[in-house]
Tab-separated table of C-alpha atoms in Angstrom:
chain	number	residue	atom	x	y	z
A	1	MET	CA	-62.314	-73.688	34.458
A	2	GLU	CA	-64.385	-70.432	33.231
A	3	LEU	CA	-62.065	-67.945	31.640
A	4	THR	CA	-62.761	-64.164	31.025
A	5	PHE	CA	-60.320	-61.774	29.249
A	6	GLU	CA	-60.857	-58.062	28.173
A	7	ARG	CA	-59.351	-57.642	24.633
A	8	SER	CA	-59.881	-55.057	21.970
A	9	PHE	CA	-63.501	-56.271	20.503
A	10	LEU	CA	-64.734	-55.730	16.834
A	11	PRO	CA	-68.414	-55.838	16.749
A	12	THR	CA	-68.879	-56.684	12.999
A	13	ARG	CA	-68.077	-60.167	10.983
A	14	SER	CA	-65.797	-57.880	8.687
A	15	SER	CA	-63.345	-58.293	11.963
A	16	ASN	CA	-63.686	-62.171	11.940
A	17	ILE	CA	-60.632	-64.390	10.445
A	18	LYS	CA	-61.946	-66.486	7.597
A	19	ILE	CA	-60.686	-69.784	5.718
A	20	VAL	CA	-62.424	-71.447	3.281
A	21	THR	CA	-61.588	-75.401	2.941
A	22	TYR	CA	-62.875	-77.199	-0.723
A	23	VAL	CA	-63.428	-81.087	0.561
A	24	ASP	CA	-63.371	-83.791	-1.788
A	25	GLY	CA	-66.429	-85.979	-1.330
A	26	LYS	CA	-69.742	-85.227	0.782
A	27	ILE	CA	-69.763	-84.179	4.225
A	28	ASN	CA	-72.962	-85.796	6.465
A	29	GLU	CA	-74.866	-82.835	7.877
A	30	LYS	CA	-75.160	-84.467	11.269
A	31	LEU	CA	-71.596	-85.218	11.001
A	32	PHE	CA	-70.974	-81.411	10.699
A	33	ARG	CA	-73.037	-80.143	13.225
A	34	ASP	CA	-71.567	-82.942	15.685
A	35	ALA	CA	-68.001	-82.016	14.906
A	36	VAL	CA	-68.410	-78.171	15.196
A	37	SER	CA	-70.114	-78.922	18.872
A	38	LYS	CA	-66.981	-81.140	19.621
A	39	LEU	CA	-64.245	-78.445	18.256
A	40	ALA	CA	-65.877	-76.047	20.928
A	41	ILE	CA	-64.713	-78.988	23.686
A	42	LYS	CA	-61.188	-78.687	21.778
A	43	HIS	CA	-60.753	-75.031	21.717
A	44	PRO	CA	-62.963	-73.254	24.504
A	45	TYR	CA	-62.863	-69.724	23.238
A	46	LEU	CA	-64.782	-70.740	20.301
A	47	ARG	CA	-67.678	-71.050	22.909
A	48	SER	CA	-66.980	-67.364	23.863
A	49	LYS	CA	-69.600	-64.599	24.319
A	50	VAL	CA	-69.854	-60.817	24.664
A	51	ILE	CA	-70.594	-58.887	27.577
A	52	MET	CA	-71.444	-54.873	26.832
A	53	HIS	CA	-70.887	-52.438	29.252
A	54	GLU	CA	-72.800	-49.159	30.085
A	55	ASP	CA	-69.759	-46.861	28.679
A	56	GLY	CA	-69.988	-48.721	25.424
A	57	THR	CA	-66.800	-51.235	25.790
A	58	ALA	CA	-67.606	-54.671	24.834
A	59	TYR	CA	-65.513	-57.822	26.453
A	60	LEU	CA	-65.459	-61.465	25.402
A	61	THR	CA	-65.846	-64.090	28.214
A	62	THR	CA	-66.232	-68.087	28.133
A	63	GLU	CA	-68.647	-67.932	31.206
A	64	GLY	CA	-72.006	-69.160	29.955
A	65	GLY	CA	-71.049	-68.837	26.479
A	66	LYS	CA	-72.634	-70.635	23.524
A	67	GLU	CA	-71.478	-73.399	20.904
A	68	PRO	CA	-70.413	-72.012	17.688
A	69	LYS	CA	-72.916	-71.628	15.034
A	70	SER	CA	-73.142	-74.141	12.414
A	71	VAL	CA	-75.137	-73.387	9.248
A	72	ILE	CA	-75.572	-75.489	6.406
A	73	VAL	CA	-76.430	-73.961	2.907
A	74	SER	CA	-76.632	-75.143	-1.232
A	75	GLY	CA	-74.158	-73.880	-3.694
A	76	ASN	CA	-73.118	-74.645	-7.401
A	77	SER	CA	-69.668	-72.985	-8.045
A	78	ASN	CA	-67.406	-70.569	-6.386
A	79	THR	CA	-69.327	-67.675	-7.340
A	80	ASP	CA	-71.549	-69.113	-4.521
A	81	VAL	CA	-68.870	-69.323	-1.818
A	82	LEU	CA	-67.578	-65.844	-2.680
A	83	ASP	CA	-71.429	-64.650	-2.033
A	84	ALA	CA	-71.419	-66.181	0.868
A	85	ILE	CA	-68.082	-64.356	2.481
A	86	TYR	CA	-70.000	-61.064	0.676
A	87	GLN	CA	-72.908	-61.302	2.707
A	88	GLU	CA	-71.352	-62.727	5.975
A	89	ASP	CA	-68.822	-59.555	5.887
A	90	LEU	CA	-71.707	-56.873	5.294
A	91	LEU	CA	-73.724	-57.621	8.140
A	92	PRO	CA	-72.892	-56.615	11.609
A	93	SER	CA	-73.080	-59.107	14.637
A	94	ASN	CA	-75.151	-58.655	17.421
A	95	TRP	CA	-72.832	-60.983	19.515
A	96	GLU	CA	-74.855	-60.384	22.919
A	97	THR	CA	-77.063	-63.021	21.078
A	98	GLU	CA	-75.457	-64.997	18.687
A	99	PRO	CA	-72.242	-67.086	19.130
A	100	THR	CA	-68.812	-65.055	18.064
A	101	SER	CA	-67.864	-68.230	15.718
A	102	ARG	CA	-69.720	-69.655	13.123
A	103	PHE	CA	-68.993	-72.526	10.611
A	104	ILE	CA	-70.640	-72.596	7.346
A	105	LEU	CA	-71.289	-75.728	5.062
A	106	ILE	CA	-71.998	-75.348	1.424
A	107	LYS	CA	-73.040	-78.649	-0.260
A	108	GLY	CA	-72.145	-79.322	-3.851
A	109	VAL	CA	-69.978	-76.729	-5.197
A	110	ASN	CA	-67.951	-78.054	-7.926
A	111	ASP	CA	-68.223	-81.789	-6.783
A	112	SER	CA	-66.578	-80.799	-3.323
A	113	ASP	CA	-68.374	-79.515	0.045
A	114	VAL	CA	-66.883	-76.371	1.171
A	115	ILE	CA	-66.482	-75.257	5.057
A	116	ILE	CA	-66.044	-71.755	5.839
A	117	ALA	CA	-64.852	-70.654	9.211
A	118	TYR	CA	-65.256	-67.583	10.898
A	119	VAL	CA	-63.575	-66.853	14.047
A	120	GLN	CA	-63.376	-63.564	15.686
A	121	HIS	CA	-59.739	-62.044	15.338
A	122	VAL	CA	-59.671	-61.578	19.339
A	123	VAL	CA	-59.922	-65.674	19.778
A	124	ALA	CA	-57.504	-66.721	16.877
A	125	ASP	CA	-55.507	-65.394	14.369
A	126	GLY	CA	-54.600	-66.167	10.726
A	127	ARG	CA	-52.210	-68.892	11.759
A	128	SER	CA	-54.365	-70.418	14.619
A	129	ILE	CA	-57.362	-70.606	12.458
A	130	VAL	CA	-55.218	-73.076	10.360
A	131	PHE	CA	-55.191	-75.366	12.992
A	132	ILE	CA	-58.722	-74.966	13.958
A	133	MET	CA	-59.661	-76.171	10.615
A	134	LYS	CA	-57.641	-79.042	10.729
A	135	HIS	CA	-58.948	-80.145	13.879
A	136	LEU	CA	-62.353	-79.656	12.117
A	137	LEU	CA	-61.369	-82.191	9.637
A	138	GLU	CA	-59.805	-84.523	12.271
A	139	ILE	CA	-63.018	-84.551	14.075
A	140	ILE	CA	-64.901	-85.187	10.809
A	141	ALA	CA	-62.806	-88.153	9.891
A	142	ASP	CA	-62.661	-89.378	13.075
A	143	PRO	CA	-66.239	-88.990	15.012
A	144	LEU	CA	-65.409	-91.590	17.500
A	145	LYS	CA	-62.278	-90.340	18.515
A	146	GLU	CA	-62.127	-88.963	22.514
A	147	ILE	CA	-61.688	-84.941	22.674
A	148	GLU	CA	-59.056	-83.232	24.560
A	149	GLU	CA	-59.731	-79.992	25.649
A	150	LEU	CA	-56.816	-77.486	25.046
A	151	ILE	CA	-56.340	-75.182	27.682
A	152	PRO	CA	-55.879	-71.809	26.396
A	153	ILE	CA	-52.296	-70.412	26.366
A	154	SER	CA	-50.706	-66.660	27.190
A	155	LEU	CA	-49.371	-64.419	24.415
A	156	VAL	CA	-45.491	-65.488	23.687
A	157	ILE	CA	-44.355	-62.466	25.809
A	158	ASN	CA	-44.222	-64.861	28.695
A	159	ALA	CA	-42.310	-67.424	26.578
A	160	PRO	CA	-39.224	-69.826	27.679
A	161	ALA	CA	-35.724	-67.544	27.664
A	162	ASP	CA	-35.097	-69.475	24.564
A	163	VAL	CA	-37.948	-68.157	22.594
A	164	LYS	CA	-37.111	-65.127	20.467
A	165	ILE	CA	-39.725	-62.560	20.397
A	166	PRO	CA	-39.992	-59.991	17.871
A	167	GLU	CA	-39.190	-56.419	19.304
A	168	ILE	CA	-41.873	-55.234	17.384
A	169	GLN	CA	-44.603	-57.725	19.017
A	170	LYS	CA	-43.084	-56.830	22.636
A	171	SER	CA	-43.367	-53.051	22.034
A	172	TYR	CA	-47.050	-53.396	20.266
A	173	VAL	CA	-48.295	-55.510	23.135
A	174	GLU	CA	-46.915	-53.133	26.149
A	175	LYS	CA	-48.170	-50.369	24.072
A	176	THR	CA	-51.691	-51.914	23.868
A	177	ASN	CA	-51.752	-52.626	27.428
A	178	ILE	CA	-50.935	-49.146	28.717
A	179	GLU	CA	-53.444	-47.724	26.515
A	180	TRP	CA	-55.955	-49.977	27.471
A	181	ALA	CA	-54.776	-49.437	31.419
A	182	LYS	CA	-55.811	-45.706	30.613
A	183	GLU	CA	-58.725	-46.020	28.354
A	184	LYS	CA	-60.886	-48.241	27.295
A	185	VAL	CA	-61.292	-48.212	23.449
A	186	THR	CA	-64.880	-48.226	22.148
A	187	PHE	CA	-65.668	-49.623	18.565
A	188	GLU	CA	-68.239	-48.105	16.335
A	189	VAL	CA	-70.614	-50.278	14.296
A	190	GLU	CA	-71.205	-48.093	11.820
A	191	GLU	CA	-67.361	-47.215	11.135
A	192	PHE	CA	-66.946	-50.879	10.370
A	193	ILE	CA	-69.845	-51.316	8.102
A	194	LYS	CA	-68.687	-48.627	6.162
A	195	ILE	CA	-65.207	-50.221	5.804
A	196	ALA	CA	-66.843	-53.474	4.641
A	197	GLN	CA	-69.144	-51.393	1.852
A	198	LYS	CA	-66.015	-49.875	0.511
A	199	LYS	CA	-64.237	-52.862	0.328
A	200	TYR	CA	-66.729	-54.711	-1.576
A	201	ALA	CA	-67.825	-51.466	-3.383
A	202	SER	CA	-66.919	-53.374	-6.902
A	203	GLY	CA	-68.909	-56.400	-6.214
A	204	PRO	CA	-67.337	-59.592	-4.968
A	205	ASP	CA	-63.867	-61.290	-4.742
A	206	VAL	CA	-62.542	-62.462	-8.046
A	207	TYR	CA	-61.327	-66.230	-7.771
A	208	ILE	CA	-58.074	-66.618	-9.573
A	209	ASP	CA	-57.386	-70.639	-9.935
A	210	TYR	CA	-54.191	-72.164	-11.896
A	211	SER	CA	-53.115	-75.518	-11.913
A	212	LEU	CA	-50.544	-78.266	-13.497
A	213	THR	CA	-51.814	-81.610	-14.799
A	214	GLN	CA	-51.414	-84.611	-12.957
A	215	GLU	CA	-48.533	-85.414	-15.030
A	216	GLU	CA	-46.582	-82.242	-14.342
A	217	THR	CA	-47.139	-82.746	-10.753
A	218	LEU	CA	-45.882	-86.018	-10.486
A	219	ALA	CA	-42.726	-84.348	-12.154
A	220	LEU	CA	-42.722	-81.624	-9.875
A	221	ARG	CA	-42.316	-83.812	-6.953
A	222	ASN	CA	-40.019	-86.104	-8.998
A	223	LYS	CA	-37.935	-83.317	-10.123
A	224	SER	CA	-37.914	-81.628	-6.528
A	225	LYS	CA	-36.437	-85.264	-4.610
A	226	GLU	CA	-34.201	-85.186	-7.795
A	227	HIS	CA	-32.474	-82.079	-6.703
A	228	GLY	CA	-32.336	-82.958	-3.111
A	229	VAL	CA	-35.119	-80.062	-2.408
A	230	SER	CA	-38.882	-80.094	-0.799
A	231	VAL	CA	-41.634	-79.257	-2.957
A	232	ASN	CA	-42.270	-76.529	-0.709
A	233	ALA	CA	-38.591	-75.224	-1.666
A	234	THR	CA	-39.630	-75.967	-5.528
A	235	LEU	CA	-42.938	-74.067	-5.320
A	236	LEU	CA	-41.013	-70.968	-3.419
A	237	THR	CA	-38.822	-70.421	-5.939
A	238	ALA	CA	-41.362	-70.007	-8.425
A	239	ILE	CA	-43.334	-67.472	-6.356
A	240	LEU	CA	-40.370	-65.978	-5.540
A	241	ILE	CA	-39.335	-65.394	-9.395
A	242	ALA	CA	-42.701	-64.476	-10.549
A	243	LYS	CA	-43.444	-61.884	-8.011
A	244	ASN	CA	-39.881	-60.277	-8.583
A	245	LEU	CA	-40.307	-60.185	-12.458
A	246	GLU	CA	-44.101	-59.105	-12.093
A	247	GLU	CA	-43.463	-56.101	-8.989
A	248	THR	CA	-42.724	-52.505	-10.161
A	249	GLU	CA	-41.743	-51.680	-7.148
A	250	PRO	CA	-39.871	-54.347	-5.153
A	251	THR	CA	-40.650	-55.559	-1.876
A	252	PRO	CA	-39.226	-58.093	0.545
A	253	ASN	CA	-39.401	-61.782	0.143
A	254	ARG	CA	-40.519	-62.950	3.412
A	255	MET	CA	-41.383	-66.400	3.398
A	256	GLY	CA	-42.546	-68.437	6.204
A	257	PHE	CA	-44.198	-71.594	7.920
A	258	ALA	CA	-46.550	-72.068	10.436
A	259	VAL	CA	-45.385	-74.354	13.347
A	260	ASP	CA	-47.734	-75.385	16.378
A	261	VAL	CA	-45.770	-74.329	19.541
A	262	ARG	CA	-48.332	-74.933	22.175
A	263	LYS	CA	-46.176	-77.488	23.935
A	264	ARG	CA	-43.675	-74.581	24.038
A	265	LEU	CA	-45.748	-72.003	26.179
A	266	THR	CA	-47.143	-71.333	29.309
A	267	LYS	CA	-50.634	-72.711	29.872
A	268	ASP	CA	-51.719	-69.910	31.718
A	269	ALA	CA	-54.671	-67.877	30.307
A	270	GLY	CA	-53.194	-64.930	28.939
A	271	GLU	CA	-54.392	-61.944	26.264
A	272	ALA	CA	-53.753	-63.699	23.090
A	273	CYS	CA	-56.312	-65.971	24.107
A	274	ASN	CA	-55.862	-69.057	21.839
A	275	LEU	CA	-52.414	-68.662	19.864
A	276	LEU	CA	-51.423	-71.843	19.008
A	277	ALA	CA	-49.049	-71.162	15.928
A	278	SER	CA	-46.018	-69.715	15.449
A	279	GLY	CA	-43.979	-69.147	12.437
A	280	ALA	CA	-40.195	-69.528	10.907
A	281	MET	CA	-39.159	-67.160	8.584
A	282	VAL	CA	-36.755	-67.066	5.401
A	283	GLU	CA	-35.970	-64.508	3.204
A	284	PRO	CA	-34.275	-65.711	-0.069
A	285	GLU	CA	-32.039	-63.170	-2.179
A	286	TYR	CA	-33.123	-63.060	-5.697
A	287	LYS	CA	-30.661	-62.717	-8.346
A	288	GLU	CA	-31.060	-62.704	-11.958
A	289	GLY	CA	-29.417	-65.308	-13.935
A	290	VAL	CA	-29.330	-67.673	-11.101
A	291	SER	CA	-30.528	-70.777	-11.998
A	292	PHE	CA	-34.012	-71.628	-10.865
A	293	TRP	CA	-32.614	-75.042	-8.924
A	294	ASP	CA	-29.825	-73.485	-7.779
A	295	LEU	CA	-32.313	-70.931	-6.353
A	296	ALA	CA	-34.575	-74.055	-4.832
A	297	ILE	CA	-31.449	-75.387	-3.004
A	298	ASP	CA	-30.304	-71.987	-1.632
A	299	ILE	CA	-34.212	-71.686	0.005
A	300	HIS	CA	-34.099	-75.415	1.145
A	301	THR	CA	-30.847	-74.911	3.217
A	302	LYS	CA	-31.872	-71.494	4.261
A	303	THR	CA	-35.345	-73.319	5.465
A	304	LEU	CA	-33.286	-75.998	6.965
A	305	MET	CA	-30.905	-73.798	9.237
A	306	VAL	CA	-33.564	-71.635	10.287
A	307	LEU	CA	-35.675	-74.699	11.526
A	308	GLU	CA	-32.420	-76.273	12.979
A	309	SER	CA	-31.612	-72.882	14.821
A	310	ASN	CA	-34.979	-73.003	16.605
A	311	GLN	CA	-35.424	-76.714	17.248
A	312	ASN	CA	-36.162	-76.310	20.922
A	313	ILE	CA	-39.315	-74.227	19.325
A	314	PHE	CA	-40.020	-76.451	16.537
A	315	MET	CA	-39.350	-79.848	17.559
A	316	THR	CA	-38.939	-82.125	14.568
A	317	ARG	CA	-42.243	-82.374	13.580
A	318	LEU	CA	-42.151	-79.244	11.017
A	319	MET	CA	-38.236	-80.638	9.847
A	320	SER	CA	-39.550	-83.872	8.644
A	321	GLN	CA	-42.732	-82.240	6.674
A	322	LEU	CA	-40.300	-80.275	4.917
A	323	MET	CA	-37.487	-82.930	3.964
A	324	ASP	CA	-40.731	-85.213	2.403
A	325	PRO	CA	-41.616	-83.403	-0.982
A	326	THR	CA	-45.351	-83.393	-0.444
A	327	PHE	CA	-47.436	-80.279	0.302
A	328	ASN	CA	-48.229	-80.364	3.931
A	329	ASP	CA	-48.989	-77.720	6.771
A	330	ALA	CA	-46.952	-74.632	5.386
A	331	MET	CA	-47.598	-70.967	5.422
A	332	TYR	CA	-45.926	-68.438	2.813
A	333	MET	CA	-45.513	-64.911	4.018
A	334	PHE	CA	-44.055	-62.543	1.297
A	335	GLN	CA	-45.393	-59.095	1.383
A	336	GLN	CA	-46.702	-57.341	4.488
A	337	GLY	CA	-49.245	-54.580	4.732
A	338	GLY	CA	-51.504	-53.526	7.786
A	339	TRP	CA	-54.942	-52.250	9.104
A	340	GLU	CA	-55.509	-48.491	8.708
A	341	GLY	CA	-58.322	-46.291	9.902
A	342	THR	CA	-59.483	-48.941	12.625
A	343	PRO	CA	-60.175	-46.509	16.290
A	344	LEU	CA	-57.546	-48.883	17.742
A	345	ILE	CA	-54.234	-48.431	15.491
A	346	LYS	CA	-55.224	-44.901	15.364
A	347	LYS	CA	-55.157	-44.299	18.926
A	348	MET	CA	-51.933	-46.209	18.775
A	349	GLY	CA	-50.442	-43.855	16.242
A	350	GLY	CA	-49.333	-46.509	13.964
A	351	LYS	CA	-50.538	-48.828	10.975
A	352	GLY	CA	-50.912	-52.088	13.125
A	353	ALA	CA	-49.516	-55.509	13.353
A	354	PRO	CA	-47.730	-57.094	10.087
A	355	VAL	CA	-49.983	-59.538	8.271
A	356	GLY	CA	-49.284	-62.627	6.347
A	357	ALA	CA	-50.821	-64.437	3.506
A	358	VAL	CA	-51.449	-68.012	4.211
A	359	LEU	CA	-50.382	-71.473	2.262
A	360	THR	CA	-52.170	-74.672	3.857
A	361	ASN	CA	-52.305	-78.515	2.503
A	362	LEU	CA	-53.350	-80.766	5.183
A	363	GLY	CA	-53.213	-83.855	3.140
A	364	GLY	CA	-55.914	-86.774	2.823
A	365	ILE	CA	-57.924	-87.586	5.824
A	366	GLN	CA	-59.349	-90.994	5.094
A	367	LEU	CA	-62.738	-91.182	6.624
A	368	PRO	CA	-64.430	-93.853	8.731
A	369	ALA	CA	-66.287	-96.758	7.219
A	370	GLU	CA	-69.627	-95.438	8.733
A	371	TYR	CA	-68.952	-92.038	6.904
A	372	ASP	CA	-71.960	-91.899	4.118
A	373	GLY	CA	-69.863	-90.406	1.520
A	374	LYS	CA	-68.646	-92.351	-1.141
A	375	ASN	CA	-64.613	-90.813	-1.676
A	376	PRO	CA	-61.602	-90.268	0.830
A	377	ILE	CA	-62.260	-86.914	2.615
A	378	LYS	CA	-59.379	-84.142	1.321
A	379	LEU	CA	-58.670	-80.921	1.663
A	380	ARG	CA	-58.153	-79.119	-1.410
A	381	ASP	CA	-57.905	-75.407	-0.767
A	382	ALA	CA	-57.510	-73.507	2.448
A	383	ILE	CA	-57.373	-69.872	2.113
A	384	PHE	CA	-56.755	-67.087	4.723
A	385	TYR	CA	-58.661	-64.131	3.822
A	386	PRO	CA	-56.740	-60.981	5.621
A	387	PRO	CA	-58.008	-58.280	7.424
A	388	ILE	CA	-59.971	-55.315	5.425
A	389	GLY	CA	-57.827	-52.744	4.158
A	390	SER	CA	-54.536	-55.110	3.577
A	391	GLU	CA	-54.733	-54.531	-0.347
A	392	LYS	CA	-50.860	-54.898	0.036
A	393	LEU	CA	-50.671	-58.515	0.445
A	394	ILE	CA	-50.478	-61.052	-2.568
A	395	GLU	CA	-52.394	-63.769	-0.733
A	396	LEU	CA	-51.695	-67.355	-2.571
A	397	GLY	CA	-53.302	-70.717	-1.596
A	398	ALA	CA	-51.692	-73.541	-3.136
A	399	SER	CA	-52.806	-77.294	-2.779
A	400	SER	CA	-52.566	-80.973	-4.372
A	401	LEU	CA	-56.469	-81.771	-5.442
A	402	LEU	CA	-56.505	-85.221	-6.972
A	403	GLY	CA	-52.438	-85.433	-7.438
A	404	LYS	CA	-52.826	-81.418	-9.445
A	405	LEU	CA	-51.032	-78.697	-7.872
A	406	HIS	CA	-53.351	-75.636	-7.790
A	407	ILE	CA	-52.348	-72.181	-6.909
A	408	VAL	CA	-55.452	-70.037	-6.097
A	409	THR	CA	-56.345	-66.443	-4.895
A	410	LEU	CA	-58.759	-63.937	-3.914
A	411	SER	CA	-58.599	-60.330	-5.147
A	412	PRO	CA	-61.319	-57.592	-4.384
A	413	GLN	CA	-62.569	-55.988	-7.822
A	414	ASN	CA	-60.923	-52.720	-6.876
A	415	ALA	CA	-57.861	-53.839	-4.874
A	416	ALA	CA	-55.197	-52.243	-5.708
A	417	ASN	CA	-52.944	-55.528	-6.515
A	418	LYS	CA	-55.783	-57.005	-8.335
A	419	GLU	CA	-53.557	-56.733	-11.627
A	420	LEU	CA	-50.555	-58.023	-10.179
A	421	LYS	CA	-52.475	-61.156	-8.848
A	422	GLU	CA	-53.716	-61.738	-12.310
A	423	LYS	CA	-50.464	-61.608	-13.653
A	424	VAL	CA	-47.986	-63.444	-10.996
A	425	ILE	CA	-50.557	-66.664	-10.513
A	426	PRO	CA	-50.016	-67.921	-14.211
A	427	LYS	CA	-46.258	-66.510	-13.936
A	428	ILE	CA	-45.679	-69.065	-11.761
A	429	ILE	CA	-47.583	-71.724	-13.262
A	430	ASP	CA	-45.452	-71.164	-16.497
A	431	ILE	CA	-41.756	-71.098	-14.472
A	432	LEU	CA	-43.067	-74.473	-12.765
A	433	LYS	CA	-43.762	-76.141	-16.275
A	434	LYS	CA	-40.156	-74.796	-18.131
A	435	ASN	CA	-38.130	-76.445	-14.918
A	436	LEU	CA	-39.960	-79.554	-15.005
């Protein structure tokens, strides 16, 4: 079935959602290219292409679409990863001749291979790309497994009656539809190039990475189990305390979890195109004087309450993950920002939809015997890069690498919150160490 959809289209690479995945072990190049091709079968909208109209508007369609582009390069350090992102973001895309999605394999970065996924924001959101990357790794791990094509589903505006839709989302969708019925919005390449250049005016992003030792990570797991909370709740507690100690202006403590809701939504093609995930949100209260583990129990309890009250949507998959003290498919959102200055947002008279930050660790994936790498493939770090202009965000990625908990973030050199990030990350580690 060929599907065509019309949505606001941003003709620059800086409009992509990006996710970076460090892999322990080496990925065979042919295996990588084959996996990208199979991924496009599983996710049809990754094969979309652009149709430009005489009035300057642009549309995406899967009819005659191309496979995502797979690129393989060499690298030696995190700097090479950041430089690859920097170069991609600065270049406008000619998507009439190029695929709208691309996957880059960087070989040999700090004894790891690195995969960077670029997916057009109309095709996927920040939550969805987490699942896209997960599915790519699953295909690499089991290349002989039959691929099931996922039928694109519609926006949750058509969700079942028991699925709650935020009013801001309803309003945003309705306003977008009204405006598009009146006039198609044209996006100028030059404007987005200027935005990208401004973002990188002071050079590539700064990579910040702190970790616990293997012994400390084991103690973290054991201590969490001792107090009857998940490791996720323990980590969130440290983030909550560090954030509130270092912020000069308090912001809401919003923390969420990514959940695959595909089975709960209509399978008709819709304007959200490829929405795969939703999220449960908890807003814990920070109180000075309350012990670390009492805060952790509060966060854990509230998380379970949210999941139980929405069990028709979330089912039991995430519930079991949170009860198990490991790092599994999770998303943390604790400060919200938005786009400013883009033509559609100006036209809408607002600052755009809220943006969150992703934390995800998909665990170890055992490679098949014929895999020519020596080690099992494990996802190390997966970091969602927020859209340009979202400098209010503190985006953190946390993961376990060879038994060690890593907390990482990327910060533009000129970001308003760069100094805050540099204070918060080590503070989180210090707080965890003091409570082990």
